Structure formats: C-alpha cells, structure tokens
PDB file of C-alpha atoms in Angstrom:
ATOM      1  CA  UNK A  16     -29.408-330.788 131.791  1.00 46.00           C
ATOM      2  CA  UNK A  17     -32.954-331.088 130.475  1.00 45.00           C
ATOM      3  CA  UNK A  18     -33.628-333.773 127.903  1.00 52.00           C
ATOM      4  CA  UNK A  19     -34.934-331.481 125.144  1.00 46.00           C
ATOM      5  CA  UNK A  20     -36.148-334.328 122.965  1.00 50.00           C
ATOM      6  CA  UNK A  21     -38.222-335.686 125.850  1.00 56.00           C
ATOM      7  CA  UNK A  22     -40.048-332.394 126.363  1.00 50.00           C
ATOM      8  CA  UNK A  23     -40.600-331.946 122.621  1.00 50.00           C
ATOM      9  CA  UNK A  24     -42.413-335.292 122.607  1.00 57.00           C
ATOM     10  CA  UNK A  25     -44.591-334.196 125.531  1.00 51.00           C
ATOM     11  CA  UNK A  26     -45.458-330.921 123.754  1.00 48.00           C
ATOM     12  CA  UNK A  27     -46.358-332.730 120.527  1.00 49.00           C
ATOM     13  CA  UNK A  28     -48.589-335.147 122.460  1.00 47.00           C
ATOM     14  CA  UNK A  29     -50.343-332.209 124.128  1.00 46.00           C
ATOM     15  CA  UNK A  30     -50.988-330.561 120.778  1.00 44.00           C
ATOM     16  CA  UNK A  31     -52.489-333.772 119.370  1.00 42.00           C
ATOM     17  CA  UNK A  32     -54.875-334.005 122.324  1.00 42.00           C
ATOM     18  CA  UNK A  33     -55.750-330.333 121.957  1.00 40.00           C
ATOM     19  CA  UNK A  34     -57.106-330.705 118.438  1.00 35.00           C
ATOM     20  CA  UNK A  35     -59.652-333.358 119.412  1.00 38.00           C
ATOM     21  CA  UNK A  36     -63.276-332.121 119.463  1.00 38.00           C
ATOM     22  CA  UNK A  37     -64.637-331.061 122.819  1.00 34.00           C
ATOM     23  CA  UNK A  38     -67.646-332.559 124.575  1.00 30.00           C
ATOM     24  CA  UNK A  39     -68.878-329.176 125.756  1.00 31.00           C
ATOM     25  CA  UNK A  40     -68.801-325.717 124.191  1.00 32.00           C
ATOM     26  CA  UNK A  41     -69.736-322.922 126.556  1.00 33.00           C
ATOM     27  CA  UNK A  42     -67.558-321.479 129.294  1.00 37.00           C
ATOM     28  CA  UNK A  43     -67.612-318.809 131.967  1.00 49.00           C
ATOM     29  CA  UNK A  44     -64.561-316.664 131.264  1.00 59.00           C
ATOM     30  CA  UNK A  45     -63.450-315.828 134.784  1.00 75.00           C
ATOM     31  CA  UNK A  46     -60.411-317.477 136.336  1.00 87.00           C
ATOM     32  CA  UNK A  47     -61.178-318.631 139.886  1.00 92.00           C
ATOM     33  CA  UNK A  48     -57.542-319.361 140.766  1.00 96.00           C
ATOM     34  CA  UNK A  49     -54.780-317.170 142.181  1.00 96.00           C
ATOM     35  CA  UNK A  50     -51.781-318.539 140.264  1.00 97.00           C
ATOM     36  CA  UNK A  51     -53.162-320.952 137.671  1.00 97.00           C
ATOM     37  CA  UNK A  52     -54.690-319.533 134.473  1.00 95.00           C
ATOM     38  CA  UNK A  53     -57.382-321.092 132.330  1.00 91.00           C
ATOM     39  CA  UNK A  54     -59.670-318.744 130.360  1.00 86.00           C
ATOM     40  CA  UNK A  55     -59.006-315.616 128.340  1.00 89.00           C
ATOM     41  CA  UNK A  56     -61.189-312.650 129.357  1.00 91.00           C
ATOM     42  CA  UNK A  57     -64.324-312.036 127.292  1.00 89.00           C
ATOM     43  CA  UNK A  58     -64.024-309.707 124.319  1.00 91.00           C
ATOM     44  CA  UNK A  59     -64.096-305.978 125.238  1.00 91.00           C
ATOM     45  CA  UNK A  60     -64.429-306.807 128.934  1.00 93.00           C
ATOM     46  CA  UNK A  61     -62.229-305.347 131.652  1.00 95.00           C
ATOM     47  CA  UNK A  62     -61.514-307.306 134.817  1.00 95.00           C
ATOM     48  CA  UNK A  63     -60.032-305.497 137.818  1.00 96.00           C
ATOM     49  CA  UNK A  64     -58.641-307.479 140.760  1.00 97.00           C
ATOM     50  CA  UNK A  65     -57.195-306.672 144.179  1.00 97.00           C
ATOM     51  CA  UNK A  66     -55.445-309.663 145.766  1.00 97.00           C
ATOM     52  CA  UNK A  67     -53.928-309.253 149.245  1.00 97.00           C
ATOM     53  CA  UNK A  68     -52.241-312.280 150.874  1.00 97.00           C
ATOM     54  CA  UNK A  69     -51.085-312.980 154.419  1.00 97.00           C
ATOM     55  CA  UNK A  70     -48.145-315.369 154.764  1.00 95.00           C
ATOM     56  CA  UNK A  71     -46.403-316.940 157.706  1.00 95.00           C
ATOM     57  CA  UNK A  72     -42.715-316.979 156.822  1.00 93.00           C
ATOM     58  CA  UNK A  73     -40.498-320.045 157.007  1.00 91.00           C
ATOM     59  CA  UNK A  74     -37.519-317.728 157.572  1.00 87.00           C
ATOM     60  CA  UNK A  75     -37.790-314.233 159.049  1.00 86.00           C
ATOM     61  CA  UNK A  76     -40.886-312.217 159.928  1.00 89.00           C
ATOM     62  CA  UNK A  77     -44.404-312.838 158.659  1.00 93.00           C
ATOM     63  CA  UNK A  78     -45.524-310.590 155.824  1.00 94.00           C
ATOM     64  CA  UNK A  79     -48.463-309.323 153.756  1.00 96.00           C
ATOM     65  CA  UNK A  80     -48.263-309.048 149.982  1.00 95.00           C
ATOM     66  CA  UNK A  81     -50.657-307.450 147.526  1.00 96.00           C
ATOM     67  CA  UNK A  82     -51.274-307.540 143.786  1.00 97.00           C
ATOM     68  CA  UNK A  83     -53.379-305.116 141.721  1.00 97.00           C
ATOM     69  CA  UNK A  84     -54.294-306.484 138.305  1.00 97.00           C
ATOM     70  CA  UNK A  85     -56.206-305.299 135.251  1.00 97.00           C
ATOM     71  CA  UNK A  86     -57.033-307.645 132.373  1.00 96.00           C
ATOM     72  CA  UNK A  87     -58.716-306.663 129.104  1.00 96.00           C
ATOM     73  CA  UNK A  88     -60.116-308.924 126.398  1.00 94.00           C
ATOM     74  CA  UNK A  89     -59.001-307.531 123.036  1.00 95.00           C
ATOM     75  CA  UNK A  90     -60.795-310.413 121.336  1.00 94.00           C
ATOM     76  CA  UNK A  91     -62.543-313.490 122.702  1.00 90.00           C
ATOM     77  CA  UNK A  92     -59.192-315.336 122.449  1.00 92.00           C
ATOM     78  CA  UNK A  93     -56.616-312.625 123.208  1.00 95.00           C
ATOM     79  CA  UNK A  94     -56.177-311.006 126.640  1.00 96.00           C
ATOM     80  CA  UNK A  95     -53.682-308.406 127.855  1.00 97.00           C
ATOM     81  CA  UNK A  96     -52.868-307.685 131.504  1.00 97.00           C
ATOM     82  CA  UNK A  97     -50.913-305.307 133.692  1.00 98.00           C
ATOM     83  CA  UNK A  98     -50.027-306.034 137.331  1.00 98.00           C
ATOM     84  CA  UNK A  99     -48.256-304.206 140.127  1.00 97.00           C
ATOM     85  CA  UNK A 100     -47.315-305.554 143.530  1.00 96.00           C
ATOM     86  CA  UNK A 101     -45.982-304.648 146.947  1.00 94.00           C
ATOM     87  CA  UNK A 102     -45.490-306.103 150.413  1.00 92.00           C
ATOM     88  CA  UNK A 103     -45.290-305.272 154.098  1.00 92.00           C
ATOM     89  CA  UNK A 104     -42.969-307.322 156.292  1.00 90.00           C
ATOM     90  CA  UNK A 105     -43.649-307.199 160.027  1.00 89.00           C
ATOM     91  CA  UNK A 106     -41.346-304.641 161.631  1.00 86.00           C
ATOM     92  CA  UNK A 107     -40.438-302.959 158.323  1.00 86.00           C
ATOM     93  CA  UNK A 108     -41.896-300.312 156.033  1.00 87.00           C
ATOM     94  CA  UNK A 109     -44.057-301.254 153.064  1.00 89.00           C
ATOM     95  CA  UNK A 110     -42.065-301.865 149.874  1.00 90.00           C
ATOM     96  CA  UNK A 111     -42.891-301.674 146.175  1.00 93.00           C
ATOM     97  CA  UNK A 112     -42.216-304.946 144.376  1.00 93.00           C
ATOM     98  CA  UNK A 113     -42.474-304.046 140.697  1.00 95.00           C
ATOM     99  CA  UNK A 114     -44.655-304.351 137.615  1.00 97.00           C
ATOM    100  CA  UNK A 115     -45.660-307.118 135.231  1.00 98.00           C
ATOM    101  CA  UNK A 116     -47.083-306.864 131.706  1.00 98.00           C
ATOM    102  CA  UNK A 117     -48.592-310.007 130.244  1.00 97.00           C
ATOM    103  CA  UNK A 118     -50.666-311.355 127.400  1.00 97.00           C
ATOM    104  CA  UNK A 119     -52.183-314.724 126.579  1.00 95.00           C
ATOM    105  CA  UNK A 120     -53.782-316.121 123.456  1.00 95.00           C
ATOM    106  CA  UNK A 121     -56.148-319.070 123.058  1.00 92.00           C
ATOM    107  CA  UNK A 122     -54.783-320.808 119.957  1.00 91.00           C
ATOM    108  CA  UNK A 123     -57.810-322.725 118.693  1.00 82.00           C
ATOM    109  CA  UNK A 124     -60.984-320.928 117.680  1.00 77.00           C
ATOM    110  CA  UNK A 125     -63.377-323.655 118.845  1.00 73.00           C
ATOM    111  CA  UNK A 126     -63.547-325.533 122.143  1.00 73.00           C
ATOM    112  CA  UNK A 127     -61.513-328.741 122.198  1.00 70.00           C
ATOM    113  CA  UNK A 128     -60.914-331.646 124.518  1.00 76.00           C
ATOM    114  CA  UNK A 129     -57.844-329.756 125.718  1.00 82.00           C
ATOM    115  CA  UNK A 130     -57.897-326.006 125.151  1.00 89.00           C
ATOM    116  CA  UNK A 131     -54.408-324.705 124.424  1.00 92.00           C
ATOM    117  CA  UNK A 132     -53.335-321.211 125.471  1.00 95.00           C
ATOM    118  CA  UNK A 133     -49.904-319.572 125.288  1.00 96.00           C
ATOM    119  CA  UNK A 134     -48.918-316.928 127.848  1.00 97.00           C
ATOM    120  CA  UNK A 135     -46.051-314.423 127.952  1.00 97.00           C
ATOM    121  CA  UNK A 136     -45.200-311.916 130.691  1.00 98.00           C
ATOM    122  CA  UNK A 137     -42.444-309.340 131.104  1.00 98.00           C
ATOM    123  CA  UNK A 138     -41.528-308.848 134.759  1.00 97.00           C
ATOM    124  CA  UNK A 139     -39.664-305.769 136.008  1.00 96.00           C
ATOM    125  CA  UNK A 140     -39.396-306.577 139.708  1.00 95.00           C
ATOM    126  CA  UNK A 141     -36.951-305.992 142.524  1.00 92.00           C
ATOM    127  CA  UNK A 142     -35.491-308.196 145.208  1.00 88.00           C
ATOM    128  CA  UNK A 143     -38.243-307.198 147.644  1.00 88.00           C
ATOM    129  CA  UNK A 144     -41.031-308.706 145.486  1.00 91.00           C
ATOM    130  CA  UNK A 145     -42.677-311.524 147.461  1.00 92.00           C
ATOM    131  CA  UNK A 146     -46.108-312.063 145.860  1.00 95.00           C
ATOM    132  CA  UNK A 147     -46.436-315.698 144.745  1.00 94.00           C
ATOM    133  CA  UNK A 148     -47.752-315.132 141.238  1.00 94.00           C
ATOM    134  CA  UNK A 149     -45.759-318.217 140.298  1.00 95.00           C
ATOM    135  CA  UNK A 150     -43.260-320.595 141.933  1.00 95.00           C
ATOM    136  CA  UNK A 151     -40.155-321.662 140.031  1.00 96.00           C
ATOM    137  CA  UNK A 152     -36.565-322.755 140.534  1.00 94.00           C
ATOM    138  CA  UNK A 153     -35.172-323.630 143.949  1.00 95.00           C
ATOM    139  CA  UNK A 154     -35.149-322.219 147.457  1.00 91.00           C
ATOM    140  CA  UNK A 155     -37.421-320.268 149.751  1.00 88.00           C
ATOM    141  CA  UNK A 156     -39.310-317.211 148.597  1.00 82.00           C
ATOM    142  CA  UNK A 157     -38.759-315.344 151.869  1.00 84.00           C
ATOM    143  CA  UNK A 158     -36.714-312.150 151.906  1.00 83.00           C
ATOM    144  CA  UNK A 159     -33.471-312.869 153.754  1.00 76.00           C
ATOM    145  CA  UNK A 160     -31.356-309.830 152.824  1.00 77.00           C
ATOM    146  CA  UNK A 161     -31.821-306.274 154.194  1.00 78.00           C
ATOM    147  CA  UNK A 162     -34.864-304.562 152.678  1.00 79.00           C
ATOM    148  CA  UNK A 163     -32.906-301.501 151.515  1.00 79.00           C
ATOM    149  CA  UNK A 164     -30.554-303.701 149.493  1.00 84.00           C
ATOM    150  CA  UNK A 165     -33.385-305.826 148.086  1.00 84.00           C
ATOM    151  CA  UNK A 166     -35.178-302.758 146.713  1.00 85.00           C
ATOM    152  CA  UNK A 167     -32.085-301.806 144.719  1.00 87.00           C
ATOM    153  CA  UNK A 168     -31.743-305.254 143.170  1.00 89.00           C
ATOM    154  CA  UNK A 169     -33.450-305.421 139.757  1.00 90.00           C
ATOM    155  CA  UNK A 170     -34.915-308.734 138.623  1.00 91.00           C
ATOM    156  CA  UNK A 171     -36.060-308.722 134.993  1.00 95.00           C
ATOM    157  CA  UNK A 172     -37.489-311.923 133.579  1.00 96.00           C
ATOM    158  CA  UNK A 173     -39.717-313.177 130.789  1.00 97.00           C
ATOM    159  CA  UNK A 174     -42.290-315.714 131.924  1.00 98.00           C
ATOM    160  CA  UNK A 175     -43.823-318.208 129.521  1.00 98.00           C
ATOM    161  CA  UNK A 176     -46.680-320.600 130.164  1.00 98.00           C
ATOM    162  CA  UNK A 177     -48.193-323.487 128.281  1.00 97.00           C
ATOM    163  CA  UNK A 178     -51.801-323.643 129.501  1.00 96.00           C
ATOM    164  CA  UNK A 179     -54.125-326.612 128.988  1.00 95.00           C
ATOM    165  CA  UNK A 180     -57.678-326.561 130.328  1.00 94.00           C
ATOM    166  CA  UNK A 181     -61.090-328.080 129.814  1.00 92.00           C
ATOM    167  CA  UNK A 182     -64.635-327.771 131.157  1.00 91.00           C
ATOM    168  CA  UNK A 183     -66.979-330.626 131.974  1.00 90.00           C
ATOM    169  CA  UNK A 184     -70.235-328.790 132.728  1.00 89.00           C
ATOM    170  CA  UNK A 185     -69.457-326.976 136.027  1.00 91.00           C
ATOM    171  CA  UNK A 186     -66.009-328.535 136.474  1.00 94.00           C
ATOM    172  CA  UNK A 187     -62.926-326.702 135.193  1.00 94.00           C
ATOM    173  CA  UNK A 188     -59.517-328.392 135.138  1.00 96.00           C
ATOM    174  CA  UNK A 189     -56.365-326.501 134.171  1.00 96.00           C
ATOM    175  CA  UNK A 190     -52.623-327.166 134.060  1.00 97.00           C
ATOM    176  CA  UNK A 191     -49.914-324.521 133.544  1.00 98.00           C
ATOM    177  CA  UNK A 192     -46.318-325.396 132.700  1.00 98.00           C
ATOM    178  CA  UNK A 193     -44.225-322.349 133.645  1.00 98.00           C
ATOM    179  CA  UNK A 194     -40.811-321.211 132.458  1.00 98.00           C
ATOM    180  CA  UNK A 195     -39.096-318.096 133.797  1.00 97.00           C
ATOM    181  CA  UNK A 196     -36.189-316.858 131.670  1.00 96.00           C
ATOM    182  CA  UNK A 197     -33.752-314.367 133.198  1.00 95.00           C
ATOM    183  CA  UNK A 198     -33.048-311.313 131.048  1.00 95.00           C
ATOM    184  CA  UNK A 199     -29.954-310.362 133.045  1.00 88.00           C
ATOM    185  CA  UNK A 200     -26.708-312.213 133.638  1.00 81.00           C
ATOM    186  CA  UNK A 201     -26.367-314.925 134.677  1.00 83.00           C
ATOM    187  CA  UNK A 202     -28.815-316.082 132.015  1.00 86.00           C
ATOM    188  CA  UNK A 203     -30.878-319.193 132.538  1.00 93.00           C
ATOM    189  CA  UNK A 204     -34.407-320.433 133.212  1.00 96.00           C
ATOM    190  CA  UNK A 205     -36.407-321.659 136.182  1.00 97.00           C
ATOM    191  CA  UNK A 206     -39.395-323.973 135.847  1.00 98.00           C
ATOM    192  CA  UNK A 207     -42.620-324.464 137.748  1.00 97.00           C
ATOM    193  CA  UNK A 208     -46.222-325.576 137.511  1.00 98.00           C
ATOM    194  CA  UNK A 209     -49.726-324.634 138.583  1.00 98.00           C
ATOM    195  CA  UNK A 210     -52.772-326.863 138.418  1.00 97.00           C
ATOM    196  CA  UNK A 211     -56.348-326.336 139.463  1.00 97.00           C
ATOM    197  CA  UNK A 212     -59.675-328.115 139.723  1.00 97.00           C
ATOM    198  CA  UNK A 213     -62.758-325.982 140.307  1.00 97.00           C
ATOM    199  CA  UNK A 214     -66.540-326.477 140.395  1.00 96.00           C
ATOM    200  CA  UNK A 215     -68.333-323.292 139.419  1.00 93.00           C
ATOM    201  CA  UNK A 216     -71.331-322.298 141.481  1.00 91.00           C
ATOM    202  CA  UNK A 217     -74.622-323.788 140.341  1.00 88.00           C
ATOM    203  CA  UNK A 218     -75.692-320.263 139.329  1.00 83.00           C
ATOM    204  CA  UNK A 219     -72.734-319.971 136.957  1.00 74.00           C
ATOM    205  CA  UNK A 220     -73.068-323.574 135.826  1.00 72.00           C
ATOM    206  CA  UNK A 221     -76.740-323.134 135.073  1.00 46.00           C
ATOM    207  CA  UNK A 222     -76.092-320.109 132.900  1.00 37.00           C
ATOM    208  CA  UNK A 223     -73.696-322.125 130.752  1.00 37.00           C
ATOM    209  CA  UNK A 224     -76.247-324.839 130.083  1.00 37.00           C
ATOM    210  CA  UNK A 225     -79.051-322.433 129.263  1.00 40.00           C
ATOM    211  CA  UNK A 226     -76.949-320.207 127.007  1.00 39.00           C
ATOM    212  CA  UNK A 227     -74.770-322.817 125.318  1.00 41.00           C
ATOM    213  CA  UNK A 228     -72.381-321.295 122.814  1.00 45.00           C
ATOM    214  CA  UNK A 229     -72.621-317.726 124.206  1.00 44.00           C
ATOM    215  CA  UNK A 230     -69.634-316.027 125.821  1.00 45.00           C
ATOM    216  CA  UNK A 231     -69.181-314.756 129.317  1.00 44.00           C
ATOM    217  CA  UNK A 232     -72.048-313.859 131.628  1.00 45.00           C
ATOM    218  CA  UNK A 233     -74.738-312.990 129.064  1.00 47.00           C
ATOM    219  CA  UNK A 234     -76.664-316.163 129.889  1.00 47.00           C
ATOM    220  CA  UNK A 235     -77.271-314.893 133.400  1.00 47.00           C
ATOM    221  CA  UNK A 236     -79.751-312.383 132.004  1.00 47.00           C
ATOM    222  CA  UNK A 237     -82.329-315.115 131.482  1.00 49.00           C
ATOM    223  CA  UNK A 238     -81.848-316.796 134.848  1.00 59.00           C
ATOM    224  CA  UNK A 239     -83.487-316.222 138.191  1.00 78.00           C
ATOM    225  CA  UNK A 240     -80.967-314.421 140.365  1.00 84.00           C
ATOM    226  CA  UNK A 241     -80.513-316.265 143.686  1.00 87.00           C
ATOM    227  CA  UNK A 242     -80.641-314.422 147.022  1.00 91.00           C
ATOM    228  CA  UNK A 243     -77.507-312.518 148.046  1.00 88.00           C
ATOM    229  CA  UNK A 244     -76.817-315.183 150.668  1.00 90.00           C
ATOM    230  CA  UNK A 245     -77.208-318.438 148.779  1.00 91.00           C
ATOM    231  CA  UNK A 246     -75.126-321.594 148.422  1.00 94.00           C
ATOM    232  CA  UNK A 247     -75.870-321.509 144.687  1.00 93.00           C
ATOM    233  CA  UNK A 248     -73.470-318.548 144.413  1.00 94.00           C
ATOM    234  CA  UNK A 249     -70.543-320.532 145.871  1.00 96.00           C
ATOM    235  CA  UNK A 250     -67.869-322.225 143.764  1.00 96.00           C
ATOM    236  CA  UNK A 251     -65.167-324.446 145.215  1.00 97.00           C
ATOM    237  CA  UNK A 252     -62.063-326.398 144.281  1.00 97.00           C
ATOM    238  CA  UNK A 253     -58.329-326.601 144.887  1.00 97.00           C
ATOM    239  CA  UNK A 254     -55.110-325.200 143.475  1.00 98.00           C
ATOM    240  CA  UNK A 255     -51.585-326.611 143.670  1.00 98.00           C
ATOM    241  CA  UNK A 256     -48.471-324.661 142.704  1.00 98.00           C
ATOM    242  CA  UNK A 257     -44.793-325.457 142.890  1.00 97.00           C
ATOM    243  CA  UNK A 258     -41.312-325.479 141.375  1.00 97.00           C
ATOM    244  CA  UNK A 259     -39.695-327.865 138.925  1.00 97.00           C
ATOM    245  CA  UNK A 260     -36.056-326.814 139.126  1.00 96.00           C
ATOM    246  CA  UNK A 261     -34.049-325.017 136.459  1.00 95.00           C
ATOM    247  CA  UNK A 262     -32.190-325.618 133.196  1.00 93.00           C
ATOM    248  CA  UNK A 263     -29.322-327.245 135.106  1.00 92.00           C
ATOM    249  CA  UNK A 264     -31.464-329.554 137.259  1.00 94.00           C
ATOM    250  CA  UNK A 265     -35.043-330.209 136.170  1.00 95.00           C
ATOM    251  CA  UNK A 266     -37.557-332.147 138.249  1.00 93.00           C
ATOM    252  CA  UNK A 267     -38.768-332.483 141.832  1.00 92.00           C
ATOM    253  CA  UNK A 268     -36.450-331.871 144.775  1.00 92.00           C
ATOM    254  CA  UNK A 269     -38.789-331.806 147.761  1.00 86.00           C
ATOM    255  CA  UNK A 270     -36.173-330.481 150.173  1.00 88.00           C
ATOM    256  CA  UNK A 271     -35.169-327.500 148.011  1.00 94.00           C
ATOM    257  CA  UNK A 272     -38.361-326.402 146.203  1.00 96.00           C
ATOM    258  CA  UNK A 273     -41.555-324.684 147.267  1.00 96.00           C
ATOM    259  CA  UNK A 274     -44.898-326.459 146.796  1.00 97.00           C
ATOM    260  CA  UNK A 275     -48.323-325.334 148.036  1.00 97.00           C
ATOM    261  CA  UNK A 276     -51.831-326.800 148.118  1.00 98.00           C
ATOM    262  CA  UNK A 277     -54.894-324.660 148.790  1.00 98.00           C
ATOM    263  CA  UNK A 278     -58.698-324.856 148.811  1.00 98.00           C
ATOM    264  CA  UNK A 279     -60.295-322.238 146.534  1.00 97.00           C
ATOM    265  CA  UNK A 280     -63.659-320.716 147.456  1.00 97.00           C
ATOM    266  CA  UNK A 281     -65.308-318.171 145.154  1.00 96.00           C
ATOM    267  CA  UNK A 282     -68.539-316.344 145.956  1.00 97.00           C
ATOM    268  CA  UNK A 283     -70.354-314.463 143.184  1.00 93.00           C
ATOM    269  CA  UNK A 284     -71.911-311.349 144.684  1.00 92.00           C
ATOM    270  CA  UNK A 285     -73.440-310.028 141.460  1.00 88.00           C
ATOM    271  CA  UNK A 286     -72.894-310.009 137.706  1.00 83.00           C
ATOM    272  CA  UNK A 287     -69.930-307.696 138.346  1.00 90.00           C
ATOM    273  CA  UNK A 288     -68.499-308.555 141.769  1.00 93.00           C
ATOM    274  CA  UNK A 289     -66.969-311.732 143.154  1.00 94.00           C
ATOM    275  CA  UNK A 290     -64.716-312.596 146.106  1.00 97.00           C
ATOM    276  CA  UNK A 291     -62.210-315.423 146.471  1.00 96.00           C
ATOM    277  CA  UNK A 292     -60.477-316.993 149.455  1.00 98.00           C
ATOM    278  CA  UNK A 293     -57.775-319.646 149.432  1.00 98.00           C
ATOM    279  CA  UNK A 294     -56.188-320.997 152.621  1.00 98.00           C
ATOM    280  CA  UNK A 295     -53.014-322.633 151.345  1.00 98.00           C
ATOM    281  CA  UNK A 296     -50.429-324.786 153.083  1.00 97.00           C
ATOM    282  CA  UNK A 297     -46.760-325.327 152.332  1.00 96.00           C
ATOM    283  CA  UNK A 298     -45.896-328.938 151.494  1.00 96.00           C
ATOM    284  CA  UNK A 299     -42.097-328.917 151.381  1.00 94.00           C
ATOM    285  CA  UNK A 300     -39.248-328.132 153.742  1.00 92.00           C
ATOM    286  CA  UNK A 301     -38.603-324.671 152.265  1.00 94.00           C
ATOM    287  CA  UNK A 302     -42.234-323.625 151.708  1.00 95.00           C
ATOM    288  CA  UNK A 303     -43.844-320.996 153.906  1.00 95.00           C
ATOM    289  CA  UNK A 304     -46.087-322.884 156.370  1.00 96.00           C
ATOM    290  CA  UNK A 305     -49.339-321.044 155.587  1.00 97.00           C
ATOM    291  CA  UNK A 306     -50.832-318.492 153.185  1.00 97.00           C
ATOM    292  CA  UNK A 307     -54.259-316.905 153.321  1.00 98.00           C
ATOM    293  CA  UNK A 308     -54.938-315.682 149.800  1.00 98.00           C
ATOM    294  CA  UNK A 309     -57.863-313.339 149.140  1.00 98.00           C
ATOM    295  CA  UNK A 310     -59.193-311.581 146.072  1.00 97.00           C
ATOM    296  CA  UNK A 311     -61.881-309.089 145.086  1.00 97.00           C
ATOM    297  CA  UNK A 312     -62.853-308.963 141.402  1.00 95.00           C
ATOM    298  CA  UNK A 313     -64.888-306.447 139.439  1.00 95.00           C
ATOM    299  CA  UNK A 314     -65.738-307.119 135.800  1.00 90.00           C
ATOM    300  CA  UNK A 315     -67.517-304.879 133.351  1.00 84.00           C
ATOM    301  CA  UNK A 316     -67.880-304.568 129.610  1.00 74.00           C
ATOM    302  CA  UNK A 317     -69.979-305.937 126.797  1.00 53.00           C
ATOM    303  CA  UNK A 318     -70.095-309.427 128.340  1.00 48.00           C
ATOM    304  CA  UNK A 319     -71.854-308.189 131.489  1.00 46.00           C
ATOM    305  CA  UNK A 320     -74.264-305.631 130.051  1.00 44.00           C
ATOM    306  CA  UNK A 321     -77.276-307.968 129.885  1.00 42.00           C
ATOM    307  CA  UNK A 322     -76.619-309.487 133.294  1.00 41.00           C
ATOM    308  CA  UNK A 323     -76.287-306.007 134.771  1.00 39.00           C
ATOM    309  CA  UNK A 324     -79.823-305.132 133.681  1.00 43.00           C
ATOM    310  CA  UNK A 325     -81.146-308.280 135.386  1.00 41.00           C
ATOM    311  CA  UNK A 326     -79.507-307.362 138.711  1.00 41.00           C
ATOM    312  CA  UNK A 327     -80.882-303.794 138.708  1.00 38.00           C
TER     313      UNK A 327
END
C-alpha cells in the first residue's frame, strides 16, 4: 500500500516551492510535448491538434494511433479540452477508441519558481484504445484480445495530474504526476509520470524577451519574421513518460511497467501553424520498442491576432 503520509509531505514541499517568486515572467503558451503538460492555453485562444503515431508492437502486430484535440483558453489560467482517438492495427479494420474531456487550472496568478497546475480528465474509452496519452499501472499497452471484444469493453476513468513547470528564458522544464482512478468495478488507481525539458526556438525565445509580461504570441508582432526555412524556427528537447504502479504496489518495477524516452522537435511554420516530431524508444521489457509521434497544431484567437498581421 502507498504511504499516504509520505506523499502528503511531498505535496506540501511542492506547494512551498511553488509560492517562491519566479526569476522570469513571460511565457509562450504552447505545449511542445505529446504527453507532458506545462502551460494553459492563452485566454480566448483555440488550439487544434492532429497527432498520429506509428508504433512497433512488443506483442502482436504494429499499429497506428491518432488523436484529435481541441483546447480553449477560458481565461489566461483556465483551459478546457476535448479529445477523441482511434487506431489501425495491421491486418485489422480501423477502430474508434473513445473520447476524453479535460480541464486544467493554473493555481497562482503570477509566475513562480515552480508554477502549479491541477488537471482533471474524464475518459470514456474502450478496450481498443491504444493512444499513449499517458502511461500508468502495469503491463504492456498492446491489444492482446480480439478487436471485436475490445470494442465492447468500456473503460471509464478519471485522470488527475499535479503539474509543476518553470521557464528559464528559452528553457521549459515540466513534471506531471499522474493518477488514473477507475470509475467502474474493480475500483482502484494507477499511477504514472511525464517529464519534459524543451528549448524553444530562438524566434519564440526572442519574442518573450522583447515582450516581457505579455501573453502568448503577441510579442511576435514586433519581431522580424525569419525565413520559412530557418534554424531559428526550430525548438528541441526530450520527453520521458512511464508508469509508477498502482494503489496496491507503488513505485518502479522495470520488468512490468512501460517507460519511454523521446527527442522532441518542434518547427514553427507561422504564427498559427507548427509541427512536432518525436522519435521515442521503449526502455523496459514490456514497452513497445519504438514510437514515431507526430503532431500538427493550429492556433488562433486573440493571442495571435497581432502576429497574424505581421505574417500577412
């Protein structure tokens, strides 16, 4: 069983760090990662994402998964999201995986040394859902039962995340502690993590320095736009995701949990469009050997209106 007192102490320590003043103020509110979360979306901005992945399976046939996501910034600290997913296993028909509805709220109004965000997500999935939006619990994520049976199996959970992140100029560092609570019998919870380290492109980093204290991409309006093919549009970093057991056995078990490490590359095409690629490799004995994660993002709203004029 989990030592509840131990984790309460860790949470209290995190909150104490979070209230310390930050060294920097501005941020670019666009998550570069595939699983980890850092920023809320800018106020009254809508971000649309298509994220197809190719995965070599540890057990069974290779497969392709896909996630469609829409995120909207109700305020500068409060974001809501809706996601739907599906997959295509080699030799089988495409299958619908289910829907997710999430929201996350940045607790502290001002930037701090550690920015604290709470996340909640209702998941109405089925047994055929294979997209790795998070990793938790034990075992392989591959589909081992017949597809027709998996589609009929309902998996309803409530995901919670404690998100801590900070920016040092162009560098973003984030850590997500993940808990997945089952809403059907047998009740219980699985645990996981996601962490990321990412250097924004010099174009994005420059806009933050020049427009300190302003939200989103407005600072780009006063910057010289680099050529379409330019290294200054490229951001880079890494992301690591994995499982931490469940409420019966918490911690690392390398032979029974999935863990992945990937290199994140993000290229900003314009004030609205960006593309991401993450070749990711399984680290444990039950992880899929390889994933090629890709993403196409379109963002529009009040936070991009000035930058849009500059690009025209």
